[in-house]
CSV table of C-alpha atoms and ligand atoms in Angstrom, one decimal:
chain,number,residue,atom,x,y,z
A,1,MET,CA,-1.3,-11.5,47.5
A,2,SER,CA,-4.8,-10.2,46.9
A,3,LEU,CA,-7.9,-11.5,45.2
A,4,LEU,CA,-8.6,-8.0,44.1
A,5,PRO,CA,-6.5,-6.2,41.4
A,6,ARG,CA,-5.1,-2.8,42.2
A,7,SER,CA,-6.9,0.2,40.6
A,8,PHE,CA,-3.9,2.6,40.9
A,9,ASP,CA,-5.0,6.1,40.1
A,10,VAL,CA,-7.4,6.2,37.2
A,11,LYS,CA,-9.6,9.2,36.5
A,12,PRO,CA,-12.8,9.3,34.4
A,13,GLY,CA,-12.1,10.6,30.9
A,14,GLU,CA,-8.5,9.3,31.0
A,15,LYS,CA,-7.1,8.1,27.7
A,16,PHE,CA,-5.4,4.7,27.2
A,17,ASP,CA,-3.7,2.9,24.3
A,18,VAL,CA,-5.8,-0.2,25.1
A,19,ILE,CA,-8.8,-0.8,27.3
A,20,ILE,CA,-9.5,-4.5,28.1
A,21,ILE,CA,-13.1,-5.3,28.9
A,22,GLY,CA,-13.4,-8.3,31.2
A,23,MET,CA,-11.5,-9.7,34.1
A,24,GLY,CA,-11.1,-13.4,33.3
A,25,PRO,CA,-7.9,-15.3,32.2
A,26,ALA,CA,-8.1,-13.9,28.7
A,27,ALA,CA,-8.3,-10.3,30.1
A,28,TYR,CA,-5.4,-10.8,32.5
A,29,SER,CA,-3.2,-12.3,29.8
A,30,ALA,CA,-4.1,-9.5,27.4
A,31,ALA,CA,-3.2,-7.0,30.2
A,32,LEU,CA,0.2,-8.6,30.8
A,33,TYR,CA,1.1,-8.7,27.1
A,34,SER,CA,-0.2,-5.2,26.5
A,35,ALA,CA,1.9,-3.9,29.4
A,36,ARG,CA,5.0,-5.8,28.1
A,37,TYR,CA,4.4,-4.1,24.7
A,38,MET,CA,4.6,-0.8,26.8
A,39,LEU,CA,1.0,0.1,25.9
A,40,LYS,CA,-0.9,2.3,28.4
A,41,THR,CA,-3.4,-0.3,29.5
A,42,LEU,CA,-6.6,-0.3,31.6
A,43,VAL,CA,-8.7,-3.4,32.6
A,44,ILE,CA,-12.4,-3.0,33.4
A,45,GLY,CA,-14.4,-6.0,34.6
A,46,GLU,CA,-17.0,-7.2,37.0
A,47,THR,CA,-15.4,-10.1,38.8
A,48,PRO,CA,-11.6,-10.7,39.2
A,49,GLY,CA,-11.0,-14.1,37.7
A,50,GLY,CA,-14.3,-14.3,35.8
A,51,GLN,CA,-15.5,-17.9,35.5
A,52,LEU,CA,-12.3,-19.0,37.2
A,53,THR,CA,-14.0,-18.0,40.5
A,54,GLU,CA,-16.2,-21.0,40.0
A,55,ALA,CA,-13.4,-23.5,39.7
A,56,GLY,CA,-11.8,-25.4,42.5
A,57,GLU,CA,-8.4,-27.0,42.0
A,58,VAL,CA,-6.9,-26.3,38.6
A,59,ASP,CA,-4.5,-29.0,37.3
A,60,ASP,CA,-4.5,-28.4,33.6
A,61,TYR,CA,-2.6,-25.1,33.4
A,62,LEU,CA,1.0,-25.9,32.5
A,63,GLY,CA,3.4,-25.2,35.3
A,64,LEU,CA,0.9,-24.4,38.0
A,65,ILE,CA,0.4,-27.9,39.4
A,66,GLY,CA,-2.8,-28.5,41.4
A,67,ILE,CA,-3.3,-24.8,42.2
A,68,GLN,CA,-6.5,-23.6,43.8
A,69,ALA,CA,-8.4,-21.2,41.5
A,70,ALA,CA,-8.4,-18.5,44.1
A,71,ASP,CA,-4.6,-18.7,44.3
A,72,MET,CA,-4.4,-18.5,40.6
A,73,ILE,CA,-6.4,-15.3,40.5
A,74,LYS,CA,-4.0,-13.8,43.2
A,75,VAL,CA,-1.0,-14.8,41.0
A,76,PHE,CA,-2.7,-13.1,38.0
A,77,ASN,CA,-3.2,-9.9,40.0
A,78,LYS,CA,0.3,-10.0,41.2
A,79,HIS,CA,1.6,-10.4,37.7
A,80,ILE,CA,-0.3,-7.4,36.2
A,81,GLU,CA,0.6,-5.3,39.3
A,82,LYS,CA,4.2,-5.9,38.6
A,83,TYR,CA,3.6,-3.9,35.3
A,84,ASN,CA,1.5,-1.3,37.1
A,85,VAL,CA,-1.6,-2.1,35.1
A,86,PRO,CA,-4.7,-0.6,36.7
A,87,ALA,CA,-7.8,-2.7,36.9
A,88,ILE,CA,-11.2,-1.3,38.0
A,89,MET,CA,-14.2,-3.4,38.9
A,90,ASP,CA,-17.2,-2.0,37.0
A,91,THR,CA,-19.7,-3.0,34.3
A,92,VAL,CA,-19.0,-1.8,30.8
A,93,GLU,CA,-22.4,-0.8,29.5
A,94,SER,CA,-21.3,0.1,25.9
A,95,PHE,CA,-18.6,1.4,23.7
A,96,ARG,CA,-18.7,3.7,20.7
A,97,ARG,CA,-16.3,5.2,18.2
A,98,GLU,CA,-15.7,9.0,18.2
A,99,GLY,CA,-13.2,10.2,15.6
A,100,ASP,CA,-10.4,7.6,15.7
A,101,GLU,CA,-10.8,6.7,19.4
A,102,TYR,CA,-13.2,4.6,21.4
A,103,ILE,CA,-15.2,5.8,24.3
A,104,VAL,CA,-16.0,3.1,26.9
A,105,LYS,CA,-19.0,3.8,29.1
A,106,THR,CA,-19.1,2.2,32.5
A,107,LYS,CA,-22.0,1.9,35.0
A,108,ARG,CA,-20.3,3.6,37.9
A,109,ARG,CA,-17.0,5.2,37.0
A,110,GLY,CA,-18.0,7.3,33.9
A,111,GLU,CA,-16.3,7.1,30.5
A,112,PHE,CA,-12.7,6.2,29.5
A,113,LYS,CA,-11.0,6.6,26.1
A,114,ALA,CA,-8.7,4.3,24.2
A,115,ASP,CA,-7.2,3.9,20.7
A,116,SER,CA,-7.9,0.2,20.9
A,117,LEU,CA,-10.1,-2.3,22.7
A,118,ILE,CA,-9.8,-5.9,23.7
A,119,VAL,CA,-13.2,-7.5,24.5
A,120,ALA,CA,-12.9,-10.4,26.9
A,121,ILE,CA,-16.3,-10.5,28.5
A,122,GLY,CA,-16.7,-14.3,28.8
A,123,VAL,CA,-20.1,-16.0,28.7
A,124,LYS,CA,-23.2,-16.4,30.9
A,125,ARG,CA,-24.6,-19.7,32.2
A,126,ARG,CA,-27.4,-21.4,30.3
A,127,LYS,CA,-30.7,-22.1,32.1
A,128,LEU,CA,-33.0,-25.1,31.9
A,129,ASN,CA,-36.1,-23.0,31.6
A,130,VAL,CA,-38.4,-25.5,33.3
A,131,PRO,CA,-41.1,-24.9,36.0
A,132,GLY,CA,-39.5,-24.4,39.4
A,133,GLU,CA,-36.0,-23.5,38.2
A,134,ALA,CA,-36.3,-19.7,38.8
A,135,GLU,CA,-38.4,-20.2,42.0
A,136,PHE,CA,-35.9,-22.5,43.7
A,137,THR,CA,-32.7,-20.8,42.5
A,138,GLY,CA,-30.6,-20.3,45.7
A,139,ARG,CA,-33.0,-22.7,47.5
A,140,GLY,CA,-31.6,-25.9,46.1
A,141,VAL,CA,-31.0,-24.9,42.4
A,142,SER,CA,-27.4,-24.0,41.8
A,143,TYR,CA,-25.3,-23.3,38.7
A,144,CYS,CA,-22.0,-23.9,40.3
A,145,SER,CA,-21.1,-27.3,41.8
A,146,VAL,CA,-17.7,-26.1,42.8
A,147,CYS,CA,-19.2,-23.2,44.8
A,148,ASP,CA,-22.1,-25.0,46.4
A,149,ALA,CA,-21.2,-28.7,46.8
A,150,PRO,CA,-20.4,-28.5,50.5
A,151,LEU,CA,-23.9,-27.1,51.2
A,152,PHE,CA,-25.3,-30.5,50.2
A,153,LYS,CA,-23.4,-32.7,52.6
A,154,ASN,CA,-25.4,-35.9,53.3
A,155,LYS,CA,-28.2,-34.9,50.9
A,156,PRO,CA,-29.2,-36.4,47.6
A,157,VAL,CA,-28.7,-34.2,44.5
A,158,VAL,CA,-29.1,-34.1,40.7
A,159,VAL,CA,-26.5,-32.8,38.2
A,160,VAL,CA,-27.8,-31.9,34.8
A,161,GLY,CA,-25.6,-32.0,31.7
A,162,GLY,CA,-23.0,-34.2,30.0
A,163,GLY,CA,-20.1,-31.8,29.5
A,164,ASP,CA,-16.9,-31.2,31.6
A,165,SER,CA,-18.7,-29.0,34.0
A,166,ALA,CA,-21.4,-31.6,34.8
A,167,LEU,CA,-19.0,-34.5,35.1
A,168,GLU,CA,-16.4,-32.5,37.1
A,169,GLY,CA,-19.3,-31.3,39.3
A,170,ALA,CA,-20.7,-34.8,39.8
A,171,GLU,CA,-17.3,-36.1,40.8
A,172,LEU,CA,-17.0,-33.3,43.5
A,173,LEU,CA,-20.6,-33.7,44.7
A,174,SER,CA,-20.1,-37.5,45.1
A,175,ARG,CA,-17.7,-36.6,48.0
A,176,TYR,CA,-20.4,-34.7,49.9
A,177,ALA,CA,-23.9,-35.9,48.8
A,178,THR,CA,-25.5,-39.2,49.8
A,179,LYS,CA,-26.5,-39.8,46.2
A,180,VAL,CA,-25.8,-38.0,42.9
A,181,TYR,CA,-28.0,-38.5,39.8
A,182,VAL,CA,-26.5,-37.4,36.6
A,183,VAL,CA,-29.3,-36.5,34.2
A,184,HIS,CA,-28.1,-36.1,30.6
A,185,ARG,CA,-30.2,-35.8,27.4
A,186,ARG,CA,-28.0,-38.3,25.4
A,187,ASP,CA,-26.2,-41.5,26.2
A,188,GLU,CA,-22.8,-40.1,25.0
A,189,PHE,CA,-20.8,-37.5,26.8
A,190,ARG,CA,-19.3,-34.3,25.6
A,191,ALA,CA,-17.0,-34.4,28.7
A,192,GLN,CA,-13.4,-35.5,28.5
A,193,PRO,CA,-13.2,-39.3,29.1
A,194,ILE,CA,-11.0,-38.8,32.2
A,195,TYR,CA,-14.0,-37.1,34.0
A,196,VAL,CA,-16.5,-39.7,32.8
A,197,GLU,CA,-14.4,-42.6,33.9
A,198,SER,CA,-13.7,-41.1,37.3
A,199,VAL,CA,-17.5,-40.5,37.9
A,200,LYS,CA,-18.3,-44.0,36.8
A,201,GLN,CA,-16.2,-45.4,39.6
A,202,LYS,CA,-18.2,-43.6,42.3
A,203,PRO,CA,-20.6,-46.0,44.0
A,204,ASN,CA,-23.1,-43.2,45.0
A,205,VAL,CA,-23.5,-41.9,41.4
A,206,GLU,CA,-26.4,-43.0,39.1
A,207,PHE,CA,-26.6,-42.0,35.5
A,208,ILE,CA,-30.0,-41.3,34.1
A,209,LEU,CA,-29.4,-41.0,30.3
A,210,ASN,CA,-31.5,-40.0,27.3
A,211,SER,CA,-33.4,-38.0,29.9
A,212,VAL,CA,-34.3,-34.4,30.7
A,213,VAL,CA,-35.6,-32.5,33.7
A,214,LYS,CA,-39.2,-31.4,33.2
A,215,GLU,CA,-39.9,-29.8,36.6
A,216,ILE,CA,-38.4,-28.9,39.9
A,217,LYS,CA,-40.8,-29.2,42.9
A,218,GLY,CA,-40.5,-28.3,46.6
A,219,ASP,CA,-41.8,-26.2,49.5
A,220,LYS,CA,-39.3,-23.7,50.8
A,221,LEU,CA,-36.5,-25.9,49.4
A,222,VAL,CA,-36.2,-28.3,46.6
A,223,ARG,CA,-37.8,-31.7,47.3
A,224,LYS,CA,-38.3,-33.4,44.0
A,225,VAL,CA,-37.2,-33.4,40.4
A,226,VAL,CA,-39.3,-34.7,37.6
A,227,VAL,CA,-37.3,-36.4,34.9
A,228,GLN,CA,-38.5,-37.7,31.5
A,229,ASN,CA,-36.9,-40.4,29.4
A,230,LEU,CA,-36.8,-39.0,25.8
A,231,LYS,CA,-36.9,-42.5,24.3
A,232,THR,CA,-39.8,-44.1,26.3
A,233,GLY,CA,-41.6,-40.9,27.3
A,234,GLU,CA,-41.7,-42.3,30.9
A,235,THR,CA,-41.4,-39.9,33.8
A,236,ARG,CA,-39.8,-40.5,37.2
A,237,GLU,CA,-39.6,-38.4,40.3
A,238,LEU,CA,-36.3,-38.2,42.1
A,239,ASP,CA,-36.3,-37.2,45.8
A,240,VAL,CA,-33.5,-34.7,46.0
A,241,ASN,CA,-32.6,-31.5,47.8
A,242,GLY,CA,-30.2,-30.0,45.2
A,243,VAL,CA,-30.2,-29.5,41.4
A,244,PHE,CA,-27.0,-28.5,39.8
A,245,VAL,CA,-27.6,-27.1,36.3
A,246,GLU,CA,-24.3,-27.5,34.4
A,247,ILE,CA,-25.5,-27.3,30.8
A,248,GLY,CA,-23.1,-24.8,29.3
A,249,PHE,CA,-23.1,-21.2,28.5
A,250,GLU,CA,-24.9,-18.6,26.4
A,251,PRO,CA,-22.9,-16.6,24.0
A,252,PRO,CA,-22.5,-12.8,24.5
A,253,THR,CA,-24.6,-12.0,21.4
A,254,ASP,CA,-26.6,-9.1,22.8
A,255,PHE,CA,-23.6,-7.1,24.0
A,256,ALA,CA,-21.8,-7.8,20.8
A,257,ARG,CA,-24.6,-6.8,18.5
A,258,GLN,CA,-25.4,-3.6,20.5
A,259,ASN,CA,-21.9,-2.5,20.1
A,260,GLY,CA,-21.6,-3.3,16.4
A,261,LEU,CA,-19.5,-6.5,16.7
A,262,GLU,CA,-20.3,-9.2,14.2
A,263,VAL,CA,-21.1,-12.7,15.6
A,264,ASP,CA,-20.8,-16.1,14.1
A,265,ASN,CA,-23.7,-18.7,13.6
A,266,HIS,CA,-23.5,-19.7,17.3
A,267,GLY,CA,-23.7,-16.1,18.5
A,268,TYR,CA,-20.0,-15.7,19.5
A,269,ILE,CA,-17.9,-12.8,18.5
A,270,LYS,CA,-16.3,-13.4,15.1
A,271,VAL,CA,-12.5,-13.0,15.2
A,272,ASP,CA,-9.6,-13.8,12.8
A,273,GLU,CA,-6.3,-15.5,13.6
A,274,TRP,CA,-5.1,-12.2,15.2
A,275,MET,CA,-8.3,-11.9,17.3
A,276,ARG,CA,-9.4,-9.0,15.1
A,277,THR,CA,-13.1,-8.3,15.1
A,278,ASN,CA,-15.0,-6.6,12.3
A,279,LEU,CA,-14.4,-3.2,14.0
A,280,GLU,CA,-11.1,-1.5,13.3
A,281,GLY,CA,-8.9,-1.5,16.5
A,282,VAL,CA,-11.2,-3.8,18.4
A,283,PHE,CA,-10.0,-7.3,19.3
A,284,ALA,CA,-11.7,-10.1,21.3
A,285,ALA,CA,-10.4,-13.0,23.3
A,286,GLY,CA,-11.5,-15.9,25.5
A,287,ASP,CA,-14.9,-17.6,25.8
A,288,CYS,CA,-16.8,-14.7,24.2
A,289,THR,CA,-15.2,-15.5,20.8
A,290,GLY,CA,-16.0,-18.2,18.4
A,291,MET,CA,-12.3,-19.3,18.3
A,292,TRP,CA,-11.8,-23.0,19.4
A,293,LEU,CA,-15.5,-23.4,20.3
A,294,GLY,CA,-16.0,-26.6,22.3
A,295,PHE,CA,-12.5,-26.4,23.9
A,296,ARG,CA,-12.7,-23.8,26.6
A,297,GLN,CA,-9.7,-23.9,28.8
A,298,ILE,CA,-7.9,-21.4,31.0
A,299,ILE,CA,-4.8,-21.9,29.0
A,300,THR,CA,-6.6,-21.3,25.6
A,301,SER,CA,-8.2,-18.2,26.9
A,302,ALA,CA,-4.8,-16.9,28.1
A,303,ALA,CA,-3.4,-17.7,24.7
A,304,GLN,CA,-6.1,-15.7,23.0
A,305,GLY,CA,-5.6,-12.8,25.3
A,306,ALA,CA,-1.9,-12.7,24.5
A,307,VAL,CA,-2.6,-12.8,20.7
A,308,ALA,CA,-5.2,-10.1,21.0
A,309,ALA,CA,-2.6,-7.9,22.8
A,310,ARG,CA,-0.2,-8.6,20.0
A,311,GLY,CA,-2.9,-7.6,17.5
A,312,ALA,CA,-3.5,-4.4,19.3
A,313,PHE,CA,0.2,-3.6,19.4
A,314,THR,CA,0.6,-4.1,15.7
A,315,TYR,CA,-2.5,-2.1,15.0
A,316,LEU,CA,-1.4,0.9,17.1
A,317,THR,CA,2.2,0.8,15.7
A,318,GLU,CA,0.8,0.9,12.1
A,319,LYS,CA,-1.6,3.7,13.1
A,320,LYS,CA,1.3,5.8,14.5
A,321,ARG,CA,3.4,5.1,11.4
A,322,LYS,CA,0.7,6.4,9.1
A,323,LYS,CA,0.2,9.7,11.0
B,1,NAP,P1,-20.8,-27.8,27.3
B,1,NAP,O1,-19.5,-28.5,27.0
B,1,NAP,O2,-21.4,-26.9,26.3
B,1,NAP,O3,-21.8,-29.0,27.7
B,1,NAP,C1,-23.1,-28.7,28.0
B,1,NAP,C2,-23.8,-30.0,28.3
B,1,NAP,O4,-25.1,-29.7,28.7
B,1,NAP,C3,-23.9,-30.9,27.1
B,1,NAP,O5,-23.7,-32.3,27.5
B,1,NAP,C4,-25.3,-30.7,26.5
B,1,NAP,O6,-25.8,-31.8,25.9
B,1,NAP,C5,-26.1,-30.3,27.8
B,1,NAP,N1,-27.1,-29.4,27.5
B,1,NAP,C6,-27.0,-28.2,26.8
B,1,NAP,N2,-28.2,-27.6,26.8
B,1,NAP,C7,-29.1,-28.4,27.5
B,1,NAP,C8,-30.4,-28.3,27.8
B,1,NAP,N3,-31.2,-27.2,27.5
B,1,NAP,N4,-31.0,-29.3,28.5
B,1,NAP,C9,-30.3,-30.3,28.9
B,1,NAP,N5,-29.0,-30.5,28.6
B,1,NAP,C10,-28.4,-29.5,27.9
B,1,NAP,O7,-20.7,-27.0,28.7
B,1,NAP,P2,-19.8,-27.2,30.0
B,1,NAP,O8,-19.7,-28.6,30.4
B,1,NAP,O9,-20.2,-26.1,30.9
B,1,NAP,O10,-18.3,-26.7,29.4
B,1,NAP,C11,-18.2,-25.5,28.8
B,1,NAP,C12,-16.7,-25.4,28.3
B,1,NAP,O11,-15.9,-25.3,29.4
B,1,NAP,C13,-16.3,-26.6,27.5
B,1,NAP,O12,-15.5,-26.2,26.4
B,1,NAP,C14,-15.5,-27.4,28.5
B,1,NAP,O13,-14.6,-28.2,27.9
B,1,NAP,C15,-14.9,-26.3,29.3
B,1,NAP,N6,-14.7,-26.8,30.7
B,1,NAP,C16,-13.5,-27.4,30.9
B,1,NAP,C17,-13.2,-27.9,32.1
B,1,NAP,C18,-11.8,-28.6,32.3
B,1,NAP,O14,-11.2,-28.8,31.4
B,1,NAP,N7,-11.4,-28.9,33.5
B,1,NAP,C19,-14.1,-27.9,33.2
B,1,NAP,C20,-15.3,-27.3,32.9
B,1,NAP,C21,-15.6,-26.8,31.7
B,1,NAP,P3,-25.3,-32.4,24.5
B,1,NAP,O15,-24.0,-33.0,24.9
B,1,NAP,O16,-26.4,-33.3,24.1
B,1,NAP,O17,-25.2,-31.2,23.7
């Protein structure tokens, strides 16, 4: 089984019933369901697995007990290959409507046409925007505990955030690092209690609550992090070599607006219960949508992908009937 999906034989300019933009769990699920509805389907995305590439062991997807994320991606590829769905790795720059079809413009492979689109582009990581963050990215500052934890064996680190990513990250890092400081701006956690409880049991983890990172300092590598207590105003310097920024994600507002998709108050793509967007024949699924905001799971993304494919099938069937 491969980590890369098969592209089969896709030619620029080729027309499809559905083009799925993205390559995370929502996109794979949409591809599977579209293919099972016998729609001619193409997947275009940058990274097979999307954010799943940043996960370690996954134990909350029903039926796949304790599976490694990489193995999960291989299984997803195998499943869409069974239905001969081509998937090409490329960046979708934009899409536009011409007549009653959509033209999808990619960075490297030219344009493709479709009667319907499913946008499943996910989200991008949020930055702290403090001095030193950009300078030390890749030199101690990381946005992915799961990817980089082993690099900090026997070193002290900071994890910033109070959500699932931060707490899951702190749990993993506590197995490698000498010391893990969890810096969170409040004294309550957004993370699921199971993660918080697990981290609280770790002897080498210290919580620094009601606090924010003000600056990251170092020479060639990170050496110190300046933290400020929001209640007292006091600052403290932590001697660390790693800073894991796990403070959530930015919505895909720019891509959405540039392509005429309406967004909600939080900047996520607006969808209805059939994952329909404001554009006729365009559906959206997964983390890029405003659906179930605050509960982002592989299984919920997969569910949205399936519903979007069903929406596309209904739309295309109606369209044919009216002709
Ligand atoms: P999140 O749930 O949005 O949490 C982000 C955390 O960072 C919050 O605690 C937030 O503080 C803090 N934060 C945000 N902006 C900040 C800033 N500028 N400075 C300092 N702190 C800041 O993000 P996430 O933890 O990455 O999770 C994203 C989604 O993925 C969630 O739906 C989560 O459930 C899901 N997820 C699930 C799993 C799992 O189930 N295994 C694992 C990882 C992620 P406040 O709390 O004060 O807002």
